[in-house]
Coordinates of C-alpha atoms in Angstrom, one line a residue:
M1 CA -54.4 -204.9 -109.9
T2 CA -51.9 -204.9 -106.5
G3 CA -49.2 -205.8 -104.7
I4 CA -45.7 -205.3 -103.3
L5 CA -42.8 -204.5 -105.5
T6 CA -39.3 -204.3 -104.1
D7 CA -37.0 -201.3 -104.9
R8 CA -35.7 -203.7 -107.4
A9 CA -38.7 -204.3 -109.2
L10 CA -39.3 -200.9 -109.3
G11 CA -35.4 -200.6 -110.5
R12 CA -35.7 -202.9 -113.4
A13 CA -39.0 -201.5 -114.1
T14 CA -37.9 -198.1 -115.1
L15 CA -34.8 -199.2 -116.5
A16 CA -37.2 -200.8 -119.1
R17 CA -38.9 -197.9 -119.9
Q18 CA -35.5 -195.8 -119.9
H19 CA -34.2 -198.3 -122.2
L20 CA -31.3 -198.6 -120.1
L21 CA -31.9 -202.6 -120.2
R22 CA -31.2 -203.1 -123.5
R23 CA -30.3 -200.0 -126.2
S24 CA -33.5 -199.3 -128.5
D25 CA -33.8 -199.2 -132.3
M26 CA -36.3 -196.3 -132.2
E27 CA -35.3 -192.9 -133.8
P28 CA -34.1 -190.2 -131.7
L29 CA -36.8 -187.7 -132.0
A30 CA -39.6 -190.8 -131.0
M31 CA -36.8 -191.3 -128.1
I32 CA -37.0 -187.8 -126.9
E33 CA -40.7 -187.8 -127.0
H34 CA -41.1 -191.2 -124.9
L35 CA -39.0 -189.5 -122.4
M36 CA -41.0 -186.4 -122.4
G37 CA -37.2 -184.5 -123.3
L38 CA -33.9 -184.6 -122.2
Q39 CA -32.2 -182.8 -118.9
G40 CA -29.7 -180.4 -120.4
Q41 CA -28.7 -177.5 -117.9
A42 CA -24.9 -177.8 -120.5
P43 CA -25.3 -178.3 -124.5
T44 CA -23.9 -181.8 -124.6
P45 CA -25.6 -184.2 -121.8
P46 CA -29.1 -184.9 -124.0
Y47 CA -26.0 -186.1 -126.2
Y48 CA -24.9 -188.6 -123.8
A49 CA -28.6 -189.2 -122.9
L50 CA -29.3 -190.3 -126.7
W51 CA -26.2 -192.4 -126.7
T52 CA -26.6 -194.8 -123.6
R53 CA -29.9 -195.5 -124.8
L54 CA -30.0 -195.5 -128.5
R55 CA -28.2 -198.3 -130.8
G56 CA -25.6 -196.8 -133.4
F57 CA -26.5 -193.0 -132.4
R58 CA -25.1 -190.5 -134.3
P59 CA -25.0 -186.7 -132.3
E60 CA -25.3 -185.0 -136.1
S61 CA -28.9 -186.9 -135.6
L62 CA -30.0 -184.7 -132.4
S63 CA -28.1 -181.6 -134.0
V64 CA -30.4 -182.0 -137.3
L65 CA -33.3 -182.0 -135.3
L66 CA -32.3 -178.9 -133.4
E67 CA -31.3 -177.2 -136.6
S68 CA -34.7 -177.5 -138.2
R69 CA -36.7 -176.7 -134.9
K70 CA -38.3 -180.2 -134.4
V71 CA -36.2 -180.4 -131.2
V72 CA -35.4 -177.0 -128.6
R73 CA -33.6 -176.4 -126.0
I74 CA -36.6 -174.6 -123.0
V75 CA -36.6 -174.2 -119.5
L76 CA -39.6 -176.3 -118.3
M77 CA -39.9 -179.3 -115.4
R78 CA -38.6 -177.9 -112.2
G79 CA -37.2 -174.9 -113.7
T80 CA -34.4 -176.4 -115.6
V81 CA -33.2 -176.7 -119.2
F82 CA -34.5 -179.2 -121.5
A83 CA -34.3 -180.7 -124.8
V84 CA -37.5 -181.5 -126.0
S85 CA -39.8 -182.2 -129.2
A86 CA -41.4 -178.4 -129.8
A87 CA -45.0 -180.0 -129.6
D88 CA -43.6 -181.3 -126.5
A89 CA -42.0 -178.2 -125.4
H90 CA -45.7 -176.2 -126.0
A91 CA -47.4 -178.6 -124.0
L92 CA -45.1 -178.9 -121.0
R93 CA -44.7 -175.0 -120.6
A94 CA -48.2 -174.4 -120.3
W95 CA -48.3 -177.2 -117.9
V96 CA -45.6 -176.2 -115.7
Q97 CA -45.9 -172.0 -116.2
P98 CA -47.7 -171.6 -112.4
L99 CA -43.8 -173.2 -111.1
L100 CA -42.0 -170.8 -113.4
D101 CA -44.7 -167.7 -112.1
K102 CA -43.8 -168.4 -108.2
D103 CA -40.1 -168.5 -109.0
L104 CA -40.4 -164.7 -110.2
D105 CA -41.7 -164.3 -106.3
T106 CA -39.7 -166.6 -104.3
N107 CA -36.4 -166.5 -106.2
T108 CA -34.3 -165.3 -103.3
L109 CA -31.8 -163.5 -106.3
H110 CA -34.3 -161.3 -108.5
R111 CA -37.6 -161.2 -106.6
A112 CA -36.9 -157.5 -105.0
G113 CA -36.0 -156.4 -108.2
L114 CA -39.1 -157.6 -110.0
R115 CA -41.5 -156.1 -107.0
G116 CA -43.9 -154.0 -108.6
V117 CA -43.3 -154.9 -112.1
D118 CA -46.5 -154.6 -114.1
R119 CA -45.9 -158.2 -115.4
T120 CA -47.8 -157.9 -118.3
A121 CA -46.4 -155.0 -119.7
L122 CA -42.6 -157.0 -119.0
A123 CA -43.3 -159.8 -120.7
S124 CA -44.8 -157.9 -124.1
V125 CA -41.9 -155.5 -123.9
G126 CA -39.5 -158.9 -123.3
R127 CA -41.3 -160.5 -127.0
E128 CA -41.2 -157.9 -128.9
L129 CA -37.1 -157.1 -127.8
L130 CA -36.8 -161.0 -129.0
S131 CA -39.3 -161.9 -131.8
D132 CA -36.7 -160.4 -134.4
T133 CA -33.4 -160.6 -133.1
P134 CA -32.5 -164.0 -130.5
R135 CA -30.2 -162.6 -127.9
T136 CA -28.5 -163.4 -124.8
Q137 CA -29.9 -162.4 -121.1
A138 CA -27.0 -159.6 -120.8
E139 CA -28.0 -158.5 -124.3
L140 CA -31.2 -158.2 -123.3
R141 CA -30.8 -156.0 -119.9
P142 CA -30.1 -152.7 -120.9
L143 CA -32.9 -153.0 -123.4
L144 CA -34.9 -153.7 -120.8
A145 CA -33.9 -150.7 -118.7
E146 CA -34.7 -148.4 -121.0
Y147 CA -39.1 -149.4 -120.5
F148 CA -38.3 -149.9 -116.8
P149 CA -35.0 -147.4 -115.9
D150 CA -35.8 -147.7 -112.1
Q151 CA -36.1 -151.6 -111.7
D152 CA -32.5 -153.9 -111.8
P153 CA -32.0 -154.8 -115.3
A154 CA -31.0 -158.7 -114.4
A155 CA -33.9 -159.1 -112.7
L156 CA -36.0 -157.9 -115.9
A157 CA -34.1 -160.1 -117.7
H158 CA -34.8 -163.0 -115.8
G159 CA -38.6 -162.4 -115.7
V160 CA -38.9 -162.2 -119.0
R161 CA -37.0 -165.9 -119.3
G162 CA -40.2 -166.6 -116.6
L163 CA -42.8 -165.1 -118.3
L164 CA -42.5 -166.1 -121.6
P165 CA -41.9 -169.1 -123.3
L166 CA -38.3 -169.1 -124.6
V167 CA -36.1 -171.4 -126.3
Q168 CA -32.2 -171.2 -127.1
V169 CA -31.9 -170.5 -130.5
T170 CA -28.8 -172.7 -132.8
P171 CA -25.6 -173.0 -132.5
R172 CA -26.7 -173.4 -128.8
G173 CA -26.9 -177.5 -128.3
V174 CA -25.2 -178.3 -131.6
W175 CA -22.6 -181.4 -131.2
G176 CA -19.0 -179.1 -131.5
R177 CA -20.6 -176.2 -132.4
S178 CA -22.6 -174.6 -129.4
G179 CA -22.4 -170.8 -128.6
P180 CA -24.5 -169.0 -126.3
P181 CA -27.9 -169.4 -124.9
R182 CA -29.8 -166.9 -127.2
L183 CA -33.4 -166.4 -126.5
A184 CA -36.1 -166.5 -128.9
P185 CA -40.1 -166.8 -127.9
L186 CA -41.0 -170.5 -128.5
D187 CA -43.7 -169.8 -131.4
V188 CA -41.4 -167.4 -133.2
W189 CA -38.8 -170.2 -133.3
A190 CA -41.0 -173.3 -133.6
G191 CA -44.4 -172.4 -134.8
P192 CA -47.6 -172.0 -132.6
P193 CA -49.1 -174.8 -130.7
E194 CA -51.8 -177.6 -132.4
A195 CA -55.2 -176.0 -131.6
D196 CA -55.6 -178.4 -128.6
L197 CA -52.9 -179.3 -126.4
P198 CA -52.3 -182.3 -124.2
S199 CA -54.0 -182.3 -121.0
P200 CA -52.6 -182.9 -118.2
D201 CA -54.2 -186.3 -117.3
R202 CA -52.5 -187.1 -120.5
L203 CA -48.7 -185.7 -119.8
I204 CA -49.1 -187.5 -116.0
L205 CA -50.1 -191.0 -118.3
R206 CA -46.8 -190.3 -120.5
Y207 CA -44.6 -189.7 -117.1
L208 CA -45.4 -193.5 -116.0
A209 CA -45.0 -194.6 -119.3
A210 CA -41.3 -193.7 -119.4
F211 CA -40.6 -193.5 -115.2
G212 CA -43.1 -195.6 -113.5
P213 CA -44.5 -196.8 -111.2
A214 CA -44.3 -193.9 -109.0
S215 CA -46.1 -192.6 -106.5
I216 CA -47.9 -189.4 -106.6
R217 CA -44.8 -187.0 -104.7
D218 CA -43.0 -188.9 -107.7
V219 CA -44.8 -187.4 -110.1
Q220 CA -44.7 -184.2 -108.2
A221 CA -40.9 -184.1 -107.9
W222 CA -40.7 -184.6 -111.6
C223 CA -42.2 -181.8 -113.0
G224 CA -42.0 -179.3 -110.0
L225 CA -46.1 -178.9 -109.1
T226 CA -47.7 -180.0 -106.4
R227 CA -51.1 -180.5 -105.5
L228 CA -51.4 -183.5 -108.3
S229 CA -53.2 -185.9 -106.5
E230 CA -56.6 -185.2 -107.7
I231 CA -55.8 -185.5 -111.2
V232 CA -54.0 -188.7 -110.4
E233 CA -57.5 -189.8 -108.7
R234 CA -59.2 -189.1 -111.5
L235 CA -56.8 -191.4 -113.6
R236 CA -56.6 -194.2 -111.2
P237 CA -59.7 -196.5 -112.7
Q238 CA -57.4 -197.2 -115.6
L239 CA -54.4 -197.3 -113.6
A240 CA -52.7 -200.4 -112.0
T241 CA -52.0 -200.2 -108.2
F242 CA -49.3 -201.0 -106.2
R243 CA -47.3 -200.7 -102.9
D244 CA -43.5 -200.1 -102.0
E245 CA -41.3 -202.0 -99.4
R246 CA -42.2 -199.2 -97.5
G247 CA -46.3 -199.6 -98.0
I248 CA -46.5 -196.2 -100.2
E249 CA -49.3 -196.5 -103.4
L250 CA -47.4 -196.4 -106.8
F251 CA -49.4 -196.1 -109.4
D252 CA -48.6 -197.5 -113.3
L253 CA -50.2 -198.3 -116.9
P254 CA -51.6 -201.7 -116.6
D255 CA -49.8 -202.9 -119.5
A256 CA -46.4 -201.2 -118.9
P257 CA -43.3 -203.2 -119.0
R258 CA -42.4 -204.6 -115.4
P259 CA -39.8 -207.3 -116.0
A260 CA -38.6 -209.8 -112.9
P261 CA -36.3 -208.6 -110.4
S262 CA -34.0 -211.2 -111.4
T263 CA -33.4 -209.9 -115.0
P264 CA -30.3 -209.3 -115.8
A265 CA -29.2 -205.1 -116.0
P266 CA -25.9 -204.0 -117.8
V267 CA -23.6 -201.4 -117.2
R268 CA -24.7 -197.7 -118.0
I269 CA -22.9 -195.0 -117.7
L270 CA -25.8 -192.1 -117.6
A271 CA -25.4 -188.6 -118.9
P272 CA -25.0 -185.5 -116.3
F273 CA -28.3 -184.4 -115.2
D274 CA -29.7 -187.8 -116.4
N275 CA -33.6 -187.7 -115.9
A276 CA -33.7 -191.5 -115.2
L277 CA -32.2 -190.9 -111.5
L278 CA -33.6 -187.1 -111.1
S279 CA -37.6 -187.7 -111.6
H280 CA -38.6 -189.7 -108.6
A281 CA -39.3 -188.4 -104.7
D282 CA -38.1 -191.7 -103.7
R283 CA -35.1 -192.7 -105.9
R284 CA -34.1 -195.8 -104.1
R285 CA -34.9 -198.5 -106.8
F286 CA -31.6 -197.2 -108.3
I287 CA -29.8 -195.5 -105.4
S288 CA -29.7 -195.3 -101.4
D289 CA -30.2 -192.1 -99.7
D290 CA -26.4 -192.2 -98.7
D291 CA -25.3 -192.5 -101.9
R292 CA -27.7 -190.1 -103.1
R293 CA -26.1 -187.5 -101.2
R294 CA -22.6 -188.4 -103.0
T295 CA -24.0 -187.4 -106.6
M296 CA -23.5 -183.9 -106.5
T297 CA -20.4 -182.4 -107.3
K298 CA -19.4 -179.7 -105.6
N299 CA -20.4 -176.7 -108.2
G300 CA -23.7 -178.1 -107.9
M301 CA -23.3 -180.4 -110.7
I302 CA -24.8 -184.1 -111.2
A303 CA -22.1 -185.9 -112.3
P304 CA -22.4 -188.7 -114.7
L305 CA -23.6 -192.1 -112.7
V306 CA -22.2 -195.7 -113.7
L307 CA -24.8 -197.7 -113.3
V308 CA -23.7 -202.1 -112.1
G309 CA -26.6 -204.0 -112.0
G310 CA -29.6 -201.4 -112.0
R311 CA -27.8 -199.7 -108.8
V312 CA -25.6 -196.7 -108.9
A313 CA -21.9 -197.8 -108.0
G314 CA -20.1 -195.0 -108.4
I315 CA -19.6 -191.6 -110.7
A316 CA -17.5 -191.4 -114.3
S317 CA -16.2 -188.0 -116.1
L318 CA -15.2 -187.9 -119.9
T319 CA -12.3 -185.6 -120.8
T320 CA -11.3 -185.0 -124.1
G321 CA -9.0 -182.9 -125.9
S322 CA -4.9 -183.1 -126.6
G323 CA -5.9 -186.1 -129.0
S324 CA -7.0 -188.4 -125.9
S325 CA -10.3 -188.9 -124.9
V326 CA -10.5 -190.3 -121.1
V327 CA -13.1 -192.0 -119.0
E328 CA -12.4 -192.0 -115.3
V329 CA -14.8 -193.6 -113.1
T330 CA -14.5 -193.4 -109.3
P331 CA -16.5 -197.1 -107.7
W332 CA -18.0 -196.6 -104.5
R333 CA -18.0 -199.9 -103.1
S334 CA -15.6 -202.8 -104.6
L335 CA -15.9 -204.5 -108.2
T336 CA -16.0 -207.9 -109.1
A337 CA -13.2 -208.8 -111.9
S338 CA -16.7 -209.2 -114.6
N339 CA -18.2 -205.8 -113.4
R340 CA -15.1 -203.9 -113.9
S341 CA -14.0 -205.4 -116.9
A342 CA -18.2 -204.4 -118.3
I343 CA -17.8 -200.5 -117.1
E344 CA -13.9 -200.8 -118.5
T345 CA -15.8 -201.7 -121.6
E346 CA -18.6 -199.2 -121.9
G347 CA -16.5 -196.5 -120.7
M348 CA -14.1 -197.4 -123.9
K349 CA -17.3 -197.1 -126.2
L350 CA -18.2 -193.8 -124.4
A351 CA -14.4 -192.4 -124.8
K352 CA -15.1 -193.5 -128.8
F353 CA -18.3 -191.5 -129.2
A354 CA -17.0 -188.1 -127.6
A355 CA -14.1 -188.1 -130.0
P356 CA -14.2 -190.6 -132.4
D357 CA -11.0 -189.0 -133.9
A358 CA -8.8 -188.6 -131.1
D359 CA -5.3 -190.6 -131.2
R360 CA -5.3 -192.0 -127.6
Y361 CA -8.6 -193.9 -125.8
D362 CA -8.4 -194.9 -122.1
V363 CA -10.6 -196.1 -119.1
R364 CA -9.1 -195.0 -115.7
F365 CA -10.2 -196.5 -112.2
T366 CA -9.8 -193.7 -109.3
A367 CA -9.9 -193.4 -105.7
E368 CA -13.0 -190.7 -104.3
S369 CA -11.3 -188.1 -102.6
A370 CA -11.6 -187.2 -99.0

């Protein structure tokens, strides 16, 4: 199977797999596994990622999964924190571990402090210190310094975080509670891995099911690893192949949904750091290269993005407190009356989800600051 897929066609295909064309009745755990985790450097983005995809989602359902240890928060793809099922945490962490090992040699802040450290010994000590008592990195530093007195304690704690699969234990990430990121070994907190972890081949097939069609560079941008062409070539006989508008080869599952480019795409307000918009090297299926530069806030955050007709049309912010819940939308271009009304409707739903007991709800449109 070959053919040309326009940016619009690619966008519709990925939106369908991300359940952003219509909300799903899927259970939260099943959705988390389908998406291969929800990016969550902060505690709340995974909740908003599920809200925009699941019909009738209640935040308590994710909190229960975290407290029962069926879902964990752990550093995975691209060295960022994800909320994933415990089973996927074992599989994905083992796969991306070379990326985290490399960081120990390239991290500009900590590489000097780790130079000459016996990493096997550091991992062993770190595991011993965290197995019985989950600790923050700040709490871990003076304890590590007792074992490695001539090394930088902050670098040592960073090294433990990279060498070991560590989860952020609850109440971190629990809706309405949260707490500092205290760390514990994944197998201690959530149990040992299954006997046979999924192969990289299987993980890439799952990526295509959730994010495809995609190029090899897209797969690499998603996971942070390189040199994946050998795996994709091995999979080629069971994949469909296409080209994008620029002639780049794309791979996909033969039976995966690829809706017609004319398929309507409703307004959606994505979570901060939503992985739907961060998992391709070429994101022109959703956003122009010029607009892509506008998605990063001054403090390095990826703001909630507003999709109109399947394209990023601006950013949003959510403010709760003092009895109110307010969504502010900053469009990047003029909106039709119907699009503005759809954004107001979706924004009001978001405001009520974020603070169901608030006295006042509002959706405001603001101009982009210079």
